PDB file of C-alpha atoms in Angstrom:
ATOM      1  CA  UNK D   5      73.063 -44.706 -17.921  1.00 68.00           C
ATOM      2  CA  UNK D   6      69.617 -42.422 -17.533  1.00 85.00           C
ATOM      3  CA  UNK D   7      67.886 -42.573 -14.562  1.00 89.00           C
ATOM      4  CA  UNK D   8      64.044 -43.572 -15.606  1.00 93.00           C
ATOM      5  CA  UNK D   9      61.696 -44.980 -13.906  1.00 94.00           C
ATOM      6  CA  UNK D  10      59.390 -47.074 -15.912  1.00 95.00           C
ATOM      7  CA  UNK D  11      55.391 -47.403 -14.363  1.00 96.00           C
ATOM      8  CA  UNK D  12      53.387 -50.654 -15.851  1.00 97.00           C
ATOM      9  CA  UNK D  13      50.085 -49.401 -15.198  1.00 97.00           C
ATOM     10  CA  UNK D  14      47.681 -52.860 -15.701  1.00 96.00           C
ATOM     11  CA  UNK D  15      44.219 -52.814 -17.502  1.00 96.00           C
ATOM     12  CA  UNK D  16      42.911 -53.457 -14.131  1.00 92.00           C
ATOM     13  CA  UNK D  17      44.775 -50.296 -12.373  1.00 91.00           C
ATOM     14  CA  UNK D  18      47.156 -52.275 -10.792  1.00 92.00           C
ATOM     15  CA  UNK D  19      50.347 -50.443 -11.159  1.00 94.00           C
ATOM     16  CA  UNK D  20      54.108 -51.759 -11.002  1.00 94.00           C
ATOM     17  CA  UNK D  21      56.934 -49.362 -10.669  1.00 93.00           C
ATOM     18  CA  UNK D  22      60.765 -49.977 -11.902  1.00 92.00           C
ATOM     19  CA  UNK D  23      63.506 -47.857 -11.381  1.00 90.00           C
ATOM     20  CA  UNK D  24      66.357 -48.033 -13.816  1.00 89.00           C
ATOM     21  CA  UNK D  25      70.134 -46.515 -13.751  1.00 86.00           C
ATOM     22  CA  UNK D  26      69.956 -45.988 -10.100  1.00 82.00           C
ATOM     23  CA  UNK D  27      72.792 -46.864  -7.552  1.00 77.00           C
ATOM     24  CA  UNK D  28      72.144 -48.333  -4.592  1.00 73.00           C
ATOM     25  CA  UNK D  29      69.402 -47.534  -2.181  1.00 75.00           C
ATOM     26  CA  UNK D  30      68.965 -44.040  -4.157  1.00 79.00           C
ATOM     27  CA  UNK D  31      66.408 -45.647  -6.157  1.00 78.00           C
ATOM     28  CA  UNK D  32      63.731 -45.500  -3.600  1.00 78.00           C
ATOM     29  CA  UNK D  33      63.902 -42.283  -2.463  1.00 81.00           C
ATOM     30  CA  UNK D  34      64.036 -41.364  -6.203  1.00 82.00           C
ATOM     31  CA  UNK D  35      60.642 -43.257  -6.632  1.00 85.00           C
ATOM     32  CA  UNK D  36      58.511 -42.670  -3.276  1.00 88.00           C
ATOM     33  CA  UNK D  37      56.756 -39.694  -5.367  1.00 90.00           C
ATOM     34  CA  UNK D  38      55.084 -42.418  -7.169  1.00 90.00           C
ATOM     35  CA  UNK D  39      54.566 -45.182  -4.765  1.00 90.00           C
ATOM     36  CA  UNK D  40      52.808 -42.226  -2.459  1.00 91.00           C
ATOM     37  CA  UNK D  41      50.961 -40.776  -4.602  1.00 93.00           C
ATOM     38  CA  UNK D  42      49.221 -44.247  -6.003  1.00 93.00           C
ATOM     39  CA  UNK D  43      48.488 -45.676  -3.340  1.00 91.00           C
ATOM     40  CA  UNK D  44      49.548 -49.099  -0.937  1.00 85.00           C
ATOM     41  CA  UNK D  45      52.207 -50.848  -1.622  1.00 84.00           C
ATOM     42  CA  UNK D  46      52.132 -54.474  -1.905  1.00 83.00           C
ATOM     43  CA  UNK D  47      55.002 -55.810  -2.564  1.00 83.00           C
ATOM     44  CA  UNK D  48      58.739 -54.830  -3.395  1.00 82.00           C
ATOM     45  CA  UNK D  49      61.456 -56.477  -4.786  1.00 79.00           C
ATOM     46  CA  UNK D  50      65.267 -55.202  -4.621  1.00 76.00           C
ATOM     47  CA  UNK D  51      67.021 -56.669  -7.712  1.00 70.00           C
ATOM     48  CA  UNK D  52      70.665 -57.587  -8.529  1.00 63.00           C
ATOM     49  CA  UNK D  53      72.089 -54.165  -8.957  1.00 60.00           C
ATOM     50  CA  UNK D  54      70.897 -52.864  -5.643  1.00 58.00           C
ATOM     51  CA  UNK D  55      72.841 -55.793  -3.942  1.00 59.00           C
ATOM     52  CA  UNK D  56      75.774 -55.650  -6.165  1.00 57.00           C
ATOM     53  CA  UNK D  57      76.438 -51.599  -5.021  1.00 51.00           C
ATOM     54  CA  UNK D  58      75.111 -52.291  -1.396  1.00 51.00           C
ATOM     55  CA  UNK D  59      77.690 -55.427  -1.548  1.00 49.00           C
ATOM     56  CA  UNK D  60      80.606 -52.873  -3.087  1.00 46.00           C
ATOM     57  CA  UNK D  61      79.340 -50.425  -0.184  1.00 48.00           C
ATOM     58  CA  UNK D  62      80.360 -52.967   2.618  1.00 49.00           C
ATOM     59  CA  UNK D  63      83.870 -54.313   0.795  1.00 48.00           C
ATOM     60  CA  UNK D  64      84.997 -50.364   0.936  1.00 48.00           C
ATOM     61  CA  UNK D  65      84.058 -49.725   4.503  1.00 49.00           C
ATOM     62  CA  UNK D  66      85.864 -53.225   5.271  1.00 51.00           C
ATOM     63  CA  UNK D  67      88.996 -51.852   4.029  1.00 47.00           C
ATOM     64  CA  UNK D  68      88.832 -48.377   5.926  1.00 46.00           C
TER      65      UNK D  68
ATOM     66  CA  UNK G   7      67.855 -51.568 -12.280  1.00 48.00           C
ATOM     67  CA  UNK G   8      67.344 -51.441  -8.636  1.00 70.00           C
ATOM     68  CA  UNK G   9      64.016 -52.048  -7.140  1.00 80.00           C
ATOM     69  CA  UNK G  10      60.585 -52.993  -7.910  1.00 88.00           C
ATOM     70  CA  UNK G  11      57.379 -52.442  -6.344  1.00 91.00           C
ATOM     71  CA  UNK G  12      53.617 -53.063  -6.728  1.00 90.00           C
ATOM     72  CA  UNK G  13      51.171 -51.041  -5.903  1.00 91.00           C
ATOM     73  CA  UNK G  14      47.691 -51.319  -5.483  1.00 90.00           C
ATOM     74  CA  UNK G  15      45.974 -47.656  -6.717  1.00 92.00           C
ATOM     75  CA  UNK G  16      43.944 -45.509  -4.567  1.00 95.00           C
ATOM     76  CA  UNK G  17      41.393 -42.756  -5.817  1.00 96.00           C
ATOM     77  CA  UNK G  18      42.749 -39.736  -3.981  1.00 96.00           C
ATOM     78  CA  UNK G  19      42.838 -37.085  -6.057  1.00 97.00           C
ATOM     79  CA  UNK G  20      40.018 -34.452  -7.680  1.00 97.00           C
ATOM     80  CA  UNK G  21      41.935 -33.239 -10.192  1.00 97.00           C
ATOM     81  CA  UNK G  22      43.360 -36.932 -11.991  1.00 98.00           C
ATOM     82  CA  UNK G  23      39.955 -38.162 -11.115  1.00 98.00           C
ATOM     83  CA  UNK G  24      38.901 -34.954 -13.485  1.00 98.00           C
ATOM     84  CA  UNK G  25      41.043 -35.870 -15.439  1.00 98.00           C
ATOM     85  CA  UNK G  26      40.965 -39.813 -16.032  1.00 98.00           C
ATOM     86  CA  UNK G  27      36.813 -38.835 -16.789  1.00 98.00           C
ATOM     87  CA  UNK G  28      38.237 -36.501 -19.546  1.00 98.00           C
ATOM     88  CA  UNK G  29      40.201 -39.524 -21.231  1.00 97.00           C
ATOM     89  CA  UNK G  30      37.462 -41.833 -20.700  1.00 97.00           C
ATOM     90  CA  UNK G  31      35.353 -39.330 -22.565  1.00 97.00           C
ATOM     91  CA  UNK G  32      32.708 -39.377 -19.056  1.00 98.00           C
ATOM     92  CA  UNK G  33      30.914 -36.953 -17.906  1.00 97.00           C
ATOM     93  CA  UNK G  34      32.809 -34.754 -15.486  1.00 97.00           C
ATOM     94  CA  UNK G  35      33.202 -36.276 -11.791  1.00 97.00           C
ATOM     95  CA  UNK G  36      30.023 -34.427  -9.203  1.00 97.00           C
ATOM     96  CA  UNK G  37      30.838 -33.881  -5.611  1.00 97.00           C
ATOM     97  CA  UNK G  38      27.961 -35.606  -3.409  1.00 97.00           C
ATOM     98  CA  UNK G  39      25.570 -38.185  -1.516  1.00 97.00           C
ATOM     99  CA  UNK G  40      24.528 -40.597  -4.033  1.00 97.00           C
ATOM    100  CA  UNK G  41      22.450 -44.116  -3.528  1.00 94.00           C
ATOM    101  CA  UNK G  42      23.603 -47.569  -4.548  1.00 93.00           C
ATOM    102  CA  UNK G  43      20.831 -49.318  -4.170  1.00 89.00           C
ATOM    103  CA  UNK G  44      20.181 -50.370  -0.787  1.00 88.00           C
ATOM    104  CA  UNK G  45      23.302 -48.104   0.199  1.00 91.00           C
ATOM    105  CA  UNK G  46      25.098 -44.644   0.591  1.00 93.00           C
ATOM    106  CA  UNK G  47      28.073 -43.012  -0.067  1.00 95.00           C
ATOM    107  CA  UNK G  48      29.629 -39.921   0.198  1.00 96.00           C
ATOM    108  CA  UNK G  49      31.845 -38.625  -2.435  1.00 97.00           C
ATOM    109  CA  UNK G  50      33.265 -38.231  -6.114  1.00 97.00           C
ATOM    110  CA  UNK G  51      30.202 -39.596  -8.388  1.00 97.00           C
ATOM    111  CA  UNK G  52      31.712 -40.798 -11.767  1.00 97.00           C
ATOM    112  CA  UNK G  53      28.795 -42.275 -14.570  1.00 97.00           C
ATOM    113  CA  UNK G  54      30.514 -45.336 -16.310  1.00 97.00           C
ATOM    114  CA  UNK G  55      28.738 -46.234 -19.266  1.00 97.00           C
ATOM    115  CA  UNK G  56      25.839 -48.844 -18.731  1.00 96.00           C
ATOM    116  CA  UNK G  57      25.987 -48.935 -15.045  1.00 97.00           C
ATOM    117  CA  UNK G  58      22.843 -48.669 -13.151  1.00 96.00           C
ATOM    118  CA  UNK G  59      24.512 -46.711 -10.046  1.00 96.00           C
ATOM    119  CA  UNK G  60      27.099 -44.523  -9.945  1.00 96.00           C
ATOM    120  CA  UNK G  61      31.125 -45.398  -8.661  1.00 97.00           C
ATOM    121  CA  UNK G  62      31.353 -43.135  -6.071  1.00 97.00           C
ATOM    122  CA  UNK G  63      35.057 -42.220  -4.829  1.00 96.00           C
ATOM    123  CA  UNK G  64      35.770 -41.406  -1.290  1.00 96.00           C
ATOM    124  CA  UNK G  65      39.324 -39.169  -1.963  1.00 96.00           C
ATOM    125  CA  UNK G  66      39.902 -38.623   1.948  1.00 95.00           C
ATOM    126  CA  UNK G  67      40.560 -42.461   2.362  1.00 93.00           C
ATOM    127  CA  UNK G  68      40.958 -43.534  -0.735  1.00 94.00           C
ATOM    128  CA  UNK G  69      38.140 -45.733  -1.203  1.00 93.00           C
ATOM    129  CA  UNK G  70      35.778 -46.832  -4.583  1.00 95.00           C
ATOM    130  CA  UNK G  71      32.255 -47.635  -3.633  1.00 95.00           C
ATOM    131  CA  UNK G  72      29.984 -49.285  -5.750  1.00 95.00           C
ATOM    132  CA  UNK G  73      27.359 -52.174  -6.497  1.00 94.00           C
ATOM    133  CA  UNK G  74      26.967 -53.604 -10.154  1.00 93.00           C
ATOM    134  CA  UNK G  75      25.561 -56.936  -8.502  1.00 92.00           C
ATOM    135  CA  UNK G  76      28.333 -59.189  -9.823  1.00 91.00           C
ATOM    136  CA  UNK G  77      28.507 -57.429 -13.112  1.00 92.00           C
ATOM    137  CA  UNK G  78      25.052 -57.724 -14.103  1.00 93.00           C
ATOM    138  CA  UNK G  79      24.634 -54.090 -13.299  1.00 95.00           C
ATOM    139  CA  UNK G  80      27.553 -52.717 -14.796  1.00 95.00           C
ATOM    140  CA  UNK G  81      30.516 -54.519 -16.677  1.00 96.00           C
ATOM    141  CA  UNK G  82      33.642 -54.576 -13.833  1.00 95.00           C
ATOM    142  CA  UNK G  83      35.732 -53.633 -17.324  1.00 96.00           C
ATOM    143  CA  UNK G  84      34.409 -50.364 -17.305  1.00 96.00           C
ATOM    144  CA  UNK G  85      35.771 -49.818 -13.583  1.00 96.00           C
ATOM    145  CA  UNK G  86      38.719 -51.546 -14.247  1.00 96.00           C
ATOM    146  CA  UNK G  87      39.143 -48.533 -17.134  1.00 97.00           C
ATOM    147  CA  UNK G  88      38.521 -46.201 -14.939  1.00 97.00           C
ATOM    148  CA  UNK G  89      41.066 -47.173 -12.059  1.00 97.00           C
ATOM    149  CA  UNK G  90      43.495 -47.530 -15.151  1.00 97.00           C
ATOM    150  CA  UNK G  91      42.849 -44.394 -16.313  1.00 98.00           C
ATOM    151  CA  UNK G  92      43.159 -42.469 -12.862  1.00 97.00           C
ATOM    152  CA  UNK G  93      46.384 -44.111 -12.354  1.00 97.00           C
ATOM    153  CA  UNK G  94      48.233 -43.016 -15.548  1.00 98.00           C
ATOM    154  CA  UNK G  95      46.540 -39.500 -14.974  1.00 98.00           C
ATOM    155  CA  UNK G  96      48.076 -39.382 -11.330  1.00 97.00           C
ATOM    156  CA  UNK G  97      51.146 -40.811 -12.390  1.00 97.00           C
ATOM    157  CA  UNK G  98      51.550 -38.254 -14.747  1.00 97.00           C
ATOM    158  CA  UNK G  99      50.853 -35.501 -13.380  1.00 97.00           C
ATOM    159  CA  UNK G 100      53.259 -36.079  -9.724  1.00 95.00           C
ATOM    160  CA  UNK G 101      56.120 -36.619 -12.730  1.00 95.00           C
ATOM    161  CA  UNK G 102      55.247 -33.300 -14.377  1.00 95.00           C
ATOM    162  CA  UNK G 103      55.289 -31.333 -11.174  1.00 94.00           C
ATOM    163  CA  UNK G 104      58.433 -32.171 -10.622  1.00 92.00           C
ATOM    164  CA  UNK G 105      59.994 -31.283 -13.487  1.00 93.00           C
ATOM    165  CA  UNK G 106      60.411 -35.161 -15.290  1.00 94.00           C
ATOM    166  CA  UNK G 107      59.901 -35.747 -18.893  1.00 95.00           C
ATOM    167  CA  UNK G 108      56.617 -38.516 -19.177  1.00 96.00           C
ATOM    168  CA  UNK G 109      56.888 -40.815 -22.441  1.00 97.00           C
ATOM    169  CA  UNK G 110      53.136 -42.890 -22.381  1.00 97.00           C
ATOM    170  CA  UNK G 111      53.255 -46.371 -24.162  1.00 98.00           C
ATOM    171  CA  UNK G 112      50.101 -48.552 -24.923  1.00 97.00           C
ATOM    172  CA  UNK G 113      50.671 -52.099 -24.222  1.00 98.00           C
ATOM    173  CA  UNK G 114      49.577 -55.298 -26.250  1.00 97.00           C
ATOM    174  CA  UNK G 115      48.151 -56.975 -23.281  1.00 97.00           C
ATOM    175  CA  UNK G 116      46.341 -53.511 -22.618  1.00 97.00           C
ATOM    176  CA  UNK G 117      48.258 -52.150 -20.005  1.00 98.00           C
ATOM    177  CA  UNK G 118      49.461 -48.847 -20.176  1.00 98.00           C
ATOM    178  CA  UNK G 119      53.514 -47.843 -19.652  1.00 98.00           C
ATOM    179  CA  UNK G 120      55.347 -44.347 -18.740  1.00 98.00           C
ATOM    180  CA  UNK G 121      58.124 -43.867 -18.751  1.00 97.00           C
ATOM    181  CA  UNK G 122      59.928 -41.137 -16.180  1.00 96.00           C
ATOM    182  CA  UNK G 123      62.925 -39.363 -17.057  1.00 94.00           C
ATOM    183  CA  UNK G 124      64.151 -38.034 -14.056  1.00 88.00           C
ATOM    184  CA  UNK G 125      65.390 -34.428 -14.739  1.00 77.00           C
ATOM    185  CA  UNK G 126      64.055 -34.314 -17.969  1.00 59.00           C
ATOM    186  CA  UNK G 127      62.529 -30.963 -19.288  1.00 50.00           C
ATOM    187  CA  UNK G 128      58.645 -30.392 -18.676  1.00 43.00           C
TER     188      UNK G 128
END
């Protein structure tokens, strides 16, 4: 999958950034260009994928 | 997908300011003092059509000062434009820099959407 990351910019300014076909917490180092360059954050949400890898992260060090 | 965040824009750059006035067909941005009626401020002045007083944007902090008196001297739509404007410009132009491919996208509810290919050509 193509790493994208998709910006909803609102009529208002308001903007809302997504990252897509990222693994893991490489997703927001891949979009802190654009969160720092906009301005404050205000709120975040990690979604299913970034717990699924994070979860697959911990199962693999558990077996070391 | 992996993360989501919201983020609320601040006006900190000359140049997308520059160039969000360009889109908006306004006159170009003018570095100064300029009055609001009974205030001040220092900065960016941008002319939005049918306001009385100029928005006037403070790019070392970020800040938009104005006073359109609830709307009845200046429609907040026009601002709202404005900030929208800035923020695709901006957007744009830190994916550019570094090399990403930008794909813009109008919106039916009006907002605007890009889309970043990471790596992509320039």
């Amino acid at each position: 999958m193509s790493k994208t990351i998709e910006i909803i910019v609102a009529p208002d300014g308001g903007t809302r950034v997504e990252t897509k076909g990222f693994t893991g917490a490489d997703c927001r180092q891949a979009s802190q260009f654009v969160e720092s360059a906009l301005g404050q954050r205000t709120g975040e949400e990690l979604t299913g994928a970034f717990y699924q890898q994070t979860e697959s992260e911990q199962v693999r060090q558990q077996n070391y | 997908m992996s993360h989501i965040v919201r983020i609320q824009t601040e006006v900190r750059d000359p140049v997308a300011v520059s160039a969000a006035c360009e889109r908006l067909k306004l006159p170009q941005p003018s570095q100064g003092v300029f009055k609001l009626f009974s205030a001040q401020a220092a900065g960016l002045g941008i002319e939005l059509p049918g306001w009385r007083y100029p928005v006037v944007c403070d790019t070392a902090n970020g800040h938009v000062h104005f006073d359109n008196y609830g709307g009845r001297w200046g429609e907040q739509a026009r601002l709202d434009a404005f900030l929208q404007a800035y923020a695709v410009q901006k957007a744009s132009l830190e994916a550019r820099r570094r090399g990403h491919t930008v794909l813009e996208q109008p919106l039916e509810d009006g907002s605007i959407k890009l889309t970043v290919q990471i790596g992509g050509a320039a």
